Tab-separated table of C-alpha atoms and ligand atoms in Angstrom:
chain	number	residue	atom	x	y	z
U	1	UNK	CA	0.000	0.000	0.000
U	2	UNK	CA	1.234	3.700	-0.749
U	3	UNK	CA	2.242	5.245	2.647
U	4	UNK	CA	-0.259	8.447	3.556
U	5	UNK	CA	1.289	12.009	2.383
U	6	UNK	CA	-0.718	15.157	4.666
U	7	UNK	CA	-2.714	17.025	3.396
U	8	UNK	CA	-0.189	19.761	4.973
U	9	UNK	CA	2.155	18.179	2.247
U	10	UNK	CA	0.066	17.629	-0.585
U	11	UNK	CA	-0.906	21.194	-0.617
U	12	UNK	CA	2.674	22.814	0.144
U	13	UNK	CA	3.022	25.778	-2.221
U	14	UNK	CA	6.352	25.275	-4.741
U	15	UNK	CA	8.805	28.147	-4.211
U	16	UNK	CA	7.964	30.173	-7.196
U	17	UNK	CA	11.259	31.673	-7.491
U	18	UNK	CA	12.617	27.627	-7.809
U	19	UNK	CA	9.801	26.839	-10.382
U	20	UNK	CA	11.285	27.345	-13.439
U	21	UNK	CA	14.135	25.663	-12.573
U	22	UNK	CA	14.283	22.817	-14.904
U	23	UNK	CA	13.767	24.996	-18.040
U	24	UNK	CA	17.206	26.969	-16.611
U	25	UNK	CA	18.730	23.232	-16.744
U	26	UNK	CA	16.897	22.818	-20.231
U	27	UNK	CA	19.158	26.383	-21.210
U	28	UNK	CA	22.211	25.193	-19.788
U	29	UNK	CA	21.796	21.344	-21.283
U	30	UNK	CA	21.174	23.307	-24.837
U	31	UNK	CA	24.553	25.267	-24.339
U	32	UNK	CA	23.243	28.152	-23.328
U	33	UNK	CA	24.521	30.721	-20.207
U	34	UNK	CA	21.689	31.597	-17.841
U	35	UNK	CA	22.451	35.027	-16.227
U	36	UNK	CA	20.851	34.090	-12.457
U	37	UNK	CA	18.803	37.478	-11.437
U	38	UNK	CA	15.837	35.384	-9.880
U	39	UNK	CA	17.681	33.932	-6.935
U	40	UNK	CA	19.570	36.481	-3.815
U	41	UNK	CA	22.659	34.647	-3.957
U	42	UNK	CA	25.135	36.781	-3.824
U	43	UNK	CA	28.501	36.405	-5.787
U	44	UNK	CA	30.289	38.625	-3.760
U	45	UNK	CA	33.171	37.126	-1.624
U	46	UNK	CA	31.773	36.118	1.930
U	47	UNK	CA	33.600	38.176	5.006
U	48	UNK	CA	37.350	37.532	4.969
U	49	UNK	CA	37.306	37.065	9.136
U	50	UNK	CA	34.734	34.980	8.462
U	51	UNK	CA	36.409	32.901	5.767
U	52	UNK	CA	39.451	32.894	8.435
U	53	UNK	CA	37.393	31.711	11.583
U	54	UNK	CA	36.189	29.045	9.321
U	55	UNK	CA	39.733	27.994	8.608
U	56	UNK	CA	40.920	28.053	12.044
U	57	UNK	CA	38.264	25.921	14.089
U	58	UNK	CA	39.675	23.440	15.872
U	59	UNK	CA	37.680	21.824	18.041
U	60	UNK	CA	38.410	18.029	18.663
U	61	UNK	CA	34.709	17.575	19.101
U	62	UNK	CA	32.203	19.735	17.611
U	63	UNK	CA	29.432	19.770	20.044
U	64	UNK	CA	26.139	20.847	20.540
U	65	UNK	CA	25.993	24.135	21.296
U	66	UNK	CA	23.396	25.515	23.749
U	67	UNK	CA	20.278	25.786	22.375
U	68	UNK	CA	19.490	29.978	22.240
U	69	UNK	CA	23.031	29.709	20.940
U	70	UNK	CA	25.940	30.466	22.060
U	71	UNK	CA	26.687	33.340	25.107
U	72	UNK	CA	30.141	34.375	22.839
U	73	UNK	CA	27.989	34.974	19.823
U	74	UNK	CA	24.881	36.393	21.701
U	75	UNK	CA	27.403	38.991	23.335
U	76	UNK	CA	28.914	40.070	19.923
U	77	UNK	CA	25.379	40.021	18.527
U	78	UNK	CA	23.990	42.931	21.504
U	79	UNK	CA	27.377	44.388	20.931
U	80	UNK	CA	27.096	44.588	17.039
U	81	UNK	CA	23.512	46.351	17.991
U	82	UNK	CA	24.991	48.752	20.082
U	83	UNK	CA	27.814	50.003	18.033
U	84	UNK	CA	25.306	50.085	15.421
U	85	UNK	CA	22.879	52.058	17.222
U	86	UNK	CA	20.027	50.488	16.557
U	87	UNK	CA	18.195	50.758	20.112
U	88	UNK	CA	17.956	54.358	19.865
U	89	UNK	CA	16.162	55.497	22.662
U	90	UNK	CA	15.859	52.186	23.741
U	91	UNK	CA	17.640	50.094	26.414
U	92	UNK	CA	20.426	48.416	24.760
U	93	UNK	CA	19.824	44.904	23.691
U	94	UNK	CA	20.327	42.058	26.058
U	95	UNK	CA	22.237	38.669	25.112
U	96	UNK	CA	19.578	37.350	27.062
U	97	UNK	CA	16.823	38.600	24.547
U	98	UNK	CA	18.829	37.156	21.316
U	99	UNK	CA	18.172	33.393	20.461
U	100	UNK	CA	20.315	32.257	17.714
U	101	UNK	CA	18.336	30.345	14.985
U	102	UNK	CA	19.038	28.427	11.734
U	103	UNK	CA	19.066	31.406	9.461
U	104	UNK	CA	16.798	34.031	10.003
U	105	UNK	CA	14.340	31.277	8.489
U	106	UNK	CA	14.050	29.323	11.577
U	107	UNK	CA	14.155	32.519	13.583
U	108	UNK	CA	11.099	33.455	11.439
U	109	UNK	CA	9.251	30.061	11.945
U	110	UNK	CA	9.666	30.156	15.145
U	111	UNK	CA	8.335	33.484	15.718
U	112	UNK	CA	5.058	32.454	13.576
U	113	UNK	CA	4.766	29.717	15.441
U	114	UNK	CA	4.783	31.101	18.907
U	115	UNK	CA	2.419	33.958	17.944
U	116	UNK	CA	-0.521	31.835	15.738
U	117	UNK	CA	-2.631	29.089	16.463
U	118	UNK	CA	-4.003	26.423	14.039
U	119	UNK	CA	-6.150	28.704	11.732
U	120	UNK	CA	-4.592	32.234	12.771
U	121	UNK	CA	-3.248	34.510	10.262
U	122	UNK	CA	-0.162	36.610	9.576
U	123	UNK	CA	-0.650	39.950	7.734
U	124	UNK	CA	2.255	40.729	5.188
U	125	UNK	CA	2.767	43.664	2.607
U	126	UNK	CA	2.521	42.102	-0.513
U	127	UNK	CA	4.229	41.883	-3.069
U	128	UNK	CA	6.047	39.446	0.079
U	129	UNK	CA	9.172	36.908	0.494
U	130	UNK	CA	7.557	33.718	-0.396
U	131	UNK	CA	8.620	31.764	2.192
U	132	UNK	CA	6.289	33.706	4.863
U	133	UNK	CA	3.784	31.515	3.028
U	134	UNK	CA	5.308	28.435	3.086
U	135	UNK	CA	6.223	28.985	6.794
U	136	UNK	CA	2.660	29.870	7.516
U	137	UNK	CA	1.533	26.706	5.512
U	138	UNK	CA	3.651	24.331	7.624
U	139	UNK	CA	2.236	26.281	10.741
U	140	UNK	CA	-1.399	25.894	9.342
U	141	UNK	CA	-2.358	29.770	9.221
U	142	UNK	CA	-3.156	32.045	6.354
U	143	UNK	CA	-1.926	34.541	4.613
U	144	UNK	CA	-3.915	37.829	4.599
U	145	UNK	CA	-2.128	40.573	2.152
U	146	UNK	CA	-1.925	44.040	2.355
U	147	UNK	CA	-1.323	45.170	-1.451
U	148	UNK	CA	1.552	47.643	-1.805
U	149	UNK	CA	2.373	48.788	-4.993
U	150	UNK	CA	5.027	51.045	-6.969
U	151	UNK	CA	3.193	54.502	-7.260
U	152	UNK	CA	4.899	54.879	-3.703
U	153	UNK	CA	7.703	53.017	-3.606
U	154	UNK	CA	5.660	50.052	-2.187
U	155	UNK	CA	5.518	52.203	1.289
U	156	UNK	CA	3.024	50.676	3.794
U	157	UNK	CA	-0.155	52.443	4.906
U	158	UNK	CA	-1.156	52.236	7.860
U	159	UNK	CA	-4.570	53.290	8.030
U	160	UNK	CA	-4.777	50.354	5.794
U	161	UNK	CA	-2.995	47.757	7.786
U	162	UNK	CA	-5.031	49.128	10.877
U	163	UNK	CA	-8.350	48.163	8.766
U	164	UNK	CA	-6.703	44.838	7.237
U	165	UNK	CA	-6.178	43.127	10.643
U	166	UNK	CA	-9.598	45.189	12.325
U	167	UNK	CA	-11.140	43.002	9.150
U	168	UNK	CA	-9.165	39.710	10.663
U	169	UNK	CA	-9.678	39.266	14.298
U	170	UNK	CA	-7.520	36.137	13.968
U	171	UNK	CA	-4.193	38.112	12.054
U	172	UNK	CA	-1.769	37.353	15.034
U	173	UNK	CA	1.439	39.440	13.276
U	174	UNK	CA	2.423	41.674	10.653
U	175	UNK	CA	5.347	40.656	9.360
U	176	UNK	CA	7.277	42.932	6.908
U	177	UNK	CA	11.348	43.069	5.686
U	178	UNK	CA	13.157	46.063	5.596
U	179	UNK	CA	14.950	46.800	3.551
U	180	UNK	CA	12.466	44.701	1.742
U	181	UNK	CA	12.477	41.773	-0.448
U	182	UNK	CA	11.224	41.832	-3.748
U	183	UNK	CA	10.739	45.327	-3.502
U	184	UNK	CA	13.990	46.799	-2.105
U	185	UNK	CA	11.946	49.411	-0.184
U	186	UNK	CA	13.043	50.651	3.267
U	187	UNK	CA	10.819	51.966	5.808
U	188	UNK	CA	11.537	55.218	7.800
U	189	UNK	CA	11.749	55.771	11.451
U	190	UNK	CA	8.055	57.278	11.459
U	191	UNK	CA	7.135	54.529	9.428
U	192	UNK	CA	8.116	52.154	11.580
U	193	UNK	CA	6.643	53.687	14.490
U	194	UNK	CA	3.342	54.265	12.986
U	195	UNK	CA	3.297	50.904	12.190
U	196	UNK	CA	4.058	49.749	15.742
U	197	UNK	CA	1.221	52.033	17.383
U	198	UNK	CA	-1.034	50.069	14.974
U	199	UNK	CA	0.442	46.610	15.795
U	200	UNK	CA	-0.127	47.822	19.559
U	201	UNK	CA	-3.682	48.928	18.853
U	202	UNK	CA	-4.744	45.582	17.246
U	203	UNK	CA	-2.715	43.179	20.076
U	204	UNK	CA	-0.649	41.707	17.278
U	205	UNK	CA	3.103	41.325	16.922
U	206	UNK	CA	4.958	43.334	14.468
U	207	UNK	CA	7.851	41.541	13.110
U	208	UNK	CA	10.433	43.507	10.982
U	209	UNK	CA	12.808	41.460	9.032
U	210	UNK	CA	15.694	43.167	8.747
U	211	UNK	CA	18.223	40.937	6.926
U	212	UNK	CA	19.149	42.936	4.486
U	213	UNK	CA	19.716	46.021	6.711
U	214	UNK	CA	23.238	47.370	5.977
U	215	UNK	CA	21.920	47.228	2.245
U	216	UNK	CA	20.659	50.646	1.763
U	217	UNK	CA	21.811	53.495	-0.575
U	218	UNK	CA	20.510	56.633	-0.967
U	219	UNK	CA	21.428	60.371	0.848
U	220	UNK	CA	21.182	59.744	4.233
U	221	UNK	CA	20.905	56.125	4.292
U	222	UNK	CA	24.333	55.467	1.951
U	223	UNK	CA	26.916	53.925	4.188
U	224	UNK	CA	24.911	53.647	7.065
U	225	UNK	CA	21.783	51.412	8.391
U	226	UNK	CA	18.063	51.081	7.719
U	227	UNK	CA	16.062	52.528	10.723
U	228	UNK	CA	15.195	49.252	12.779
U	229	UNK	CA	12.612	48.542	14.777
U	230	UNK	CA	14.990	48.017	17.731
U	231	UNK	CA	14.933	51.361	17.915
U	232	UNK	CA	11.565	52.109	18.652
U	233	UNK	CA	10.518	53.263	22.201
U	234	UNK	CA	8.006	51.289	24.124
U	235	UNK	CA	7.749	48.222	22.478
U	236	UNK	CA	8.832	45.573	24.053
U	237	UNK	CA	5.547	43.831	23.661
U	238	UNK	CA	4.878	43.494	20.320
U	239	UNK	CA	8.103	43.922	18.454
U	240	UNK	CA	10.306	40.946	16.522
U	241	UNK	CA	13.409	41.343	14.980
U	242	UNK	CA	14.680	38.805	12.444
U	243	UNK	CA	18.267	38.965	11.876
U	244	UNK	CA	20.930	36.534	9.645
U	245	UNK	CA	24.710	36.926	8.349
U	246	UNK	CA	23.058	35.530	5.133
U	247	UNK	CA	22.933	38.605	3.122
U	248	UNK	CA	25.344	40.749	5.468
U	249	UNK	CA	28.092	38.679	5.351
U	250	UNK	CA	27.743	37.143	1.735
U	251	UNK	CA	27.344	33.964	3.621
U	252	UNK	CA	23.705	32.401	2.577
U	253	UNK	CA	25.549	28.958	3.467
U	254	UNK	CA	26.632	29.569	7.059
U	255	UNK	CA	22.606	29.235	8.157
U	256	UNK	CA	22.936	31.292	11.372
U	257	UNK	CA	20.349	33.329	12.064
U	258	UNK	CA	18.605	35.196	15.499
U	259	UNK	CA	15.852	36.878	16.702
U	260	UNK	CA	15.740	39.461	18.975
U	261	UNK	CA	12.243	40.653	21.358
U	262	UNK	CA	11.758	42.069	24.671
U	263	UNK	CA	9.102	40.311	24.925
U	264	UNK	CA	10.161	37.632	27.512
U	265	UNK	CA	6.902	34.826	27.052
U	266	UNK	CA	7.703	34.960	23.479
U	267	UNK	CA	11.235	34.569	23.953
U	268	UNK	CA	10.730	31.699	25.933
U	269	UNK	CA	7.954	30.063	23.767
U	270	UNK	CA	10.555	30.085	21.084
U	271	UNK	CA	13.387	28.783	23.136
U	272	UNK	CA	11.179	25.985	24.027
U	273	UNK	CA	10.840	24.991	20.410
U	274	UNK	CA	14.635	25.493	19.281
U	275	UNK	CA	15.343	22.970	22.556
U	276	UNK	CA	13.790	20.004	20.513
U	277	UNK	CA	15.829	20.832	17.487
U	278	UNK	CA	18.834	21.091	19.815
U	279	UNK	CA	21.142	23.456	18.960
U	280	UNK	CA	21.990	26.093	16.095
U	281	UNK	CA	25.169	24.843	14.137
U	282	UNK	CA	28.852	24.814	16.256
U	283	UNK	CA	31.270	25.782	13.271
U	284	UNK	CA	28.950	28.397	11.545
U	285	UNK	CA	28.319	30.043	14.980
U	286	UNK	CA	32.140	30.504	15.485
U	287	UNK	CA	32.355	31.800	12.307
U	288	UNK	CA	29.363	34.434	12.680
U	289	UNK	CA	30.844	35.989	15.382
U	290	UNK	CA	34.264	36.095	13.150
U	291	UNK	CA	31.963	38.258	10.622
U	292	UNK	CA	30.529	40.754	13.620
U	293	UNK	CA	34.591	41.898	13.104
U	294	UNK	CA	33.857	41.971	9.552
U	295	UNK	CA	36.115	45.416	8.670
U	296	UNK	CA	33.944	48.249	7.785
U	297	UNK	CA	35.871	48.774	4.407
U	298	UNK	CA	35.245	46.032	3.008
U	299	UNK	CA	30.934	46.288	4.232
U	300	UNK	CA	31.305	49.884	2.982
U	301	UNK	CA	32.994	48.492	-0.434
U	302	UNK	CA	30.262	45.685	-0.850
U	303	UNK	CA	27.480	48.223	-0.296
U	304	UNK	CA	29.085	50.736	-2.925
U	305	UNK	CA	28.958	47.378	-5.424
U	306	UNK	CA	25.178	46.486	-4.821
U	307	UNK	CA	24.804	50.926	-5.053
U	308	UNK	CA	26.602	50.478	-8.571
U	309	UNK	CA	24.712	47.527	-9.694
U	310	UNK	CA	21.398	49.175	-8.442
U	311	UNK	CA	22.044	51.949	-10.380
U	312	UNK	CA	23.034	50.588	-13.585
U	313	UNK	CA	19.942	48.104	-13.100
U	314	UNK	CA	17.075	50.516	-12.545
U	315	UNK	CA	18.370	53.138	-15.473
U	316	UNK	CA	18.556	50.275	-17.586
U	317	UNK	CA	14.925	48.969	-16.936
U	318	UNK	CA	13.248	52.422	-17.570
U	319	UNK	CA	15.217	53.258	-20.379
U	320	UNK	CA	13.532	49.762	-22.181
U	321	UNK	CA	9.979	50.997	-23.999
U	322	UNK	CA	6.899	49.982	-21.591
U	323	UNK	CA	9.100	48.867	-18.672
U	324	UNK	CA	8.921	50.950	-15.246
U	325	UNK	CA	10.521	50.196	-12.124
U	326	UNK	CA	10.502	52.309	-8.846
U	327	UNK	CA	14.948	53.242	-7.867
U	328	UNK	CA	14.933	50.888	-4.173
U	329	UNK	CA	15.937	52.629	-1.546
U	330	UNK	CA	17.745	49.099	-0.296
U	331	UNK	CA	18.575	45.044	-0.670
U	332	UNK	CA	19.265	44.169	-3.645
U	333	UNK	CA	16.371	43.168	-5.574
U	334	UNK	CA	13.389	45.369	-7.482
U	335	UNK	CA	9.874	44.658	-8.755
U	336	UNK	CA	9.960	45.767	-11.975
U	337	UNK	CA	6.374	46.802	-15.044
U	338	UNK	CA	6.940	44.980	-17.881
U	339	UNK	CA	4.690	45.604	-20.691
U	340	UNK	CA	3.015	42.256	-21.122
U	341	UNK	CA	0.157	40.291	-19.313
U	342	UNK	CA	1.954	36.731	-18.136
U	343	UNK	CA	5.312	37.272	-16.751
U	344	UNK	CA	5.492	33.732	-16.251
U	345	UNK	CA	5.074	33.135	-19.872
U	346	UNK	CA	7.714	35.712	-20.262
U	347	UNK	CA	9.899	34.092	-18.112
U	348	UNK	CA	9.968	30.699	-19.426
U	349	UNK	CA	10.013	32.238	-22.855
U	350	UNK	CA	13.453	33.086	-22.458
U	351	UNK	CA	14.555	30.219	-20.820
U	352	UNK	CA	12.633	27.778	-23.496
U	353	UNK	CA	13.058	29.760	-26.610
U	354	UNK	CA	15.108	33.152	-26.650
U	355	UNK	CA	19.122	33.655	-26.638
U	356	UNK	CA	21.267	36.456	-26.804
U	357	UNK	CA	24.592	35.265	-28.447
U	358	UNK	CA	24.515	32.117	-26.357
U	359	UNK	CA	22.980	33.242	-23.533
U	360	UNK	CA	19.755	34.383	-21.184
U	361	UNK	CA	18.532	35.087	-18.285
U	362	UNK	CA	15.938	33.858	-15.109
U	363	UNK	CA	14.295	36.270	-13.734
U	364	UNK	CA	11.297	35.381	-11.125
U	365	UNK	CA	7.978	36.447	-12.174
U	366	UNK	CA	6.098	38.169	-9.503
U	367	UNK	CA	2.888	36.438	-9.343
U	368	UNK	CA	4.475	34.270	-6.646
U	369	UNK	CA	5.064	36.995	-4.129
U	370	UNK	CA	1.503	37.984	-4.450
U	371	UNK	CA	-1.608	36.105	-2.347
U	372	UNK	CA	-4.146	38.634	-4.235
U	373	UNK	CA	-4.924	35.859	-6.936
U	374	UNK	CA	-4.083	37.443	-10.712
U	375	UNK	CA	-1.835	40.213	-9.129
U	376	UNK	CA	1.371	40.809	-10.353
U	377	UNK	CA	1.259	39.078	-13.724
U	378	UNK	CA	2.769	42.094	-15.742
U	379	UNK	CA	5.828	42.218	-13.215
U	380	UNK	CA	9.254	40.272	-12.482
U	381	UNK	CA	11.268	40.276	-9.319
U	382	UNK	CA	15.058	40.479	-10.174
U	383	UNK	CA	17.855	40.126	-7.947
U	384	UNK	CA	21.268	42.263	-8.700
U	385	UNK	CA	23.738	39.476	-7.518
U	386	UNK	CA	25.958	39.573	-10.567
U	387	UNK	CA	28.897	42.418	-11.366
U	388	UNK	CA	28.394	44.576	-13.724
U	389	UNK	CA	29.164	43.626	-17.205
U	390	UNK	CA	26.705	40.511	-16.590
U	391	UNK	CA	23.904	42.802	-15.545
U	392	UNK	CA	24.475	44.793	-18.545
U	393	UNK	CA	24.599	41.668	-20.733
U	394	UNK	CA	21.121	40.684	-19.117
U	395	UNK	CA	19.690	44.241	-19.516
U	396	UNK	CA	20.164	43.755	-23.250
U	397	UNK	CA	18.693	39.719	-23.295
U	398	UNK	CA	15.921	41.340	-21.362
U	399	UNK	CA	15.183	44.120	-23.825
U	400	UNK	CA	15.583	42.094	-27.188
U	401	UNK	CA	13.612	39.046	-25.025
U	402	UNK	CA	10.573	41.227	-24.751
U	403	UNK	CA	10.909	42.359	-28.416
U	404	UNK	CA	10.851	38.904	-29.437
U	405	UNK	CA	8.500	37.635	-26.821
U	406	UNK	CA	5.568	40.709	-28.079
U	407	UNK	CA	6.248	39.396	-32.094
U	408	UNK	CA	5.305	36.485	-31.500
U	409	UNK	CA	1.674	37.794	-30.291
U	410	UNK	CA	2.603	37.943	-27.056
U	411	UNK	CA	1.661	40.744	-25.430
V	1	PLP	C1	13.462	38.878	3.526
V	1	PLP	C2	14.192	37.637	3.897
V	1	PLP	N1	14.062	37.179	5.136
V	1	PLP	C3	14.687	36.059	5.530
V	1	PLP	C4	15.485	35.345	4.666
V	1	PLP	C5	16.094	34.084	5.173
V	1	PLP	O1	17.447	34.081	5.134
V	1	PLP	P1	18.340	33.006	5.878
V	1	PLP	O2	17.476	31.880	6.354
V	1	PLP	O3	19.342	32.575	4.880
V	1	PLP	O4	18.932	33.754	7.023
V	1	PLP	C6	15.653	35.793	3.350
V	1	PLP	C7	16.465	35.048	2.376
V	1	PLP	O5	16.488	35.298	1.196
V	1	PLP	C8	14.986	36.975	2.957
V	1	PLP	O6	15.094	37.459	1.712
């Protein structure tokens, strides 16, 4: 007899970004070089004192580690938020209220998980990061969107947000990253703080992922950080912080994540449920704290790349007929207008059936980060991870792509 697959399984949504995978594999098979903009993995080099602590671990035994992770790392974590600033007016963060995860993914599941029951829901801004979904899937609560779009920069109302979880008495968190992925857009200080009072108002928890925030680029943001949540003043009821050396240190394989909350029930909730998976990973922990010493020339010189890319990315877009994209304020991806009605035709188009002197490109149509069914099918999400010349190589594939793509009656 077949064994029994849950329904939880049967009905687990397929990364959308991952979908189109095989007809990238169909490219390369045919010869072809596939320019990777749908995926954030970065090529630049991962911290050099990271690379280093890797190198010189020497543990006879490598050993569990205690489960909230370890005190060393915890204390360089509250120390990295200090010299950072990010508690503003704010007590400064407590090792005590950091619990080191596996990636900020875990740290996110986690958080879901202490916060909804069976049947609750989380609120996100959509266009979202797919995997709130899937985490809410595996958690058995829904997905309620709040629709953000480019007019303003996909900003977040919230007037609106207050009426989107007044309309769903069982929304248990807001979740939202800033800098954000797809959209690259960063919240301000009074943003967040607006957003807070509402979270406050409505009993839920507001959870800011803030993964990407070194990655931000404009004026007063270049060189420095995106406002955090930490930062905000009363809040140690309602506010999450989701944290990872993914993205900061170029080091998506290391899978060392944290949260961060006041919020001392929660705190333990979620300790409770990273004791039955043990302990975060030994090695990689050593080597996060390594990249806490990352030197600030060489963060400042990998945020001036992703700056250069971003530019040369978004002035290429808008300068292609019918294509519009908003210039994000952080990250490194953008939601860009294409001028056509099925981006995941597009998509697969120029995996399938379109080169550019031997090559193309993936790109990740946007449908996926949507939950509003049919929204998002004239857009693409596209990740600048590659240097320049290869970003200008794609800019071209995309523009002759979408000539070719509209002759053939596509539109
Ligand atoms: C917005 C956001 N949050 C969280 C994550 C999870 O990162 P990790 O589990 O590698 O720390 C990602 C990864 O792409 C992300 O884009």
């Amino acid at each position: 007899m077949t064994p029994h697959l849950s329904r939880r399984a049967l009905d687990a949504p397929a990364s959308p970004i991952r979908r189109l995978m095989p007809f990238a594999d169909g490219a390369r098979d045919r010869g072809l070089h596939v320019h990777h903009l749908n995926i954030g993995q970065p090529d630049i080099a991962t911290s050099s004192t990271m690379r280093a602590a890797y190198q010189a671990f020497s543990d006879e035994v490598v050993a569990y580690s205690p489960s909230q992770g370890t005190l060393s790392l915890r204390n360089a974590l509250a120390d990295y938020c200090r010299s950072n600033q990010l508690h503003g007016a704010q007590k400064p963060v407590d090792p005590d209220q950091i619990l080191v995860t596996v990636g900020g993914s875990e740290a996110l599941l986690f958080t879901i998980a202490a916060a909804c029951d069976f049947g609750d829901s989380i609120v996100v801004a959509e266009p979202y990061y797919t995997n709130y979904k899937g985490f809410a899937h595996l958690l058995g609560c829904d997905v309620v969107p709040l629709t953000t779009g480019p007019e303003d920069g996909f900003d977040v109302d919230p007037a609106r947000l207050s009426a989107r979880l007044a309309a769903h008495p069982r929304a248990r968190a807001f979740i939202v990253p800033s800098p954000g992925n797809p959209t690259g857009a960063v919240l301000t200080t009074e943003r967040l703080s607006q957003i807070a009072a509402v979270c406050r108002e409505h009993g839920v928890f507001f959870v800011v992922d803030e993964v990407y925030r070194e990655f931000v680029y404009d004026d007063e943001l270049a060189g420095g950080v995106a406002p955090s949540a930490l930062a905000l003043p009363d809040m140690g009821e309602h506010v999450v912080v989701i944290d990872s050396v993914s993205k900061r240190y170029s080091a998506c394989g290391s899978r060392v994540g944290w949260l961060i909350t006041r919020n001392a029930s929660l705190y333990a909730a979620c300790l409770k449920f990273a004791q039955t998976r043990l302990s975060p990973p030994t090695v990689d922990q050593f080597a996060a704290e390594a990249a806490v010493r990352t030197p600030m020339g060489e963060m400042r010189a990998n945020i001036a790349a992703y700056q250069a890319r971003r530019d040369v990315v978004v002035s290429g877009l808008n300068a292609i007929e019918g294509v519009s994209c908003p210039n994000p304020a952080g990250a490194f991806y953008l939601v860009a207008d294409l001028p056509i009605t099925d981006s995941n035709a597009f998509c697969r188009f120029l995996l399938e059936e379109f080169e550019l002197d031997g090559e193309t490109v993936m790109l990740a149509p946007a449908g996926g980060f949507y939950a509003t069914p049919g929204a998002g099918m004239n857009q693409v999400r596209l990740a600048y991870v590659l240097d320049i010349p290869a970003l200008k190589r794609s800019l071209r594939i995309i523009s002759e792509g979408l000539l070719a793509f509209q002759r053939r009656g596509n539109i």
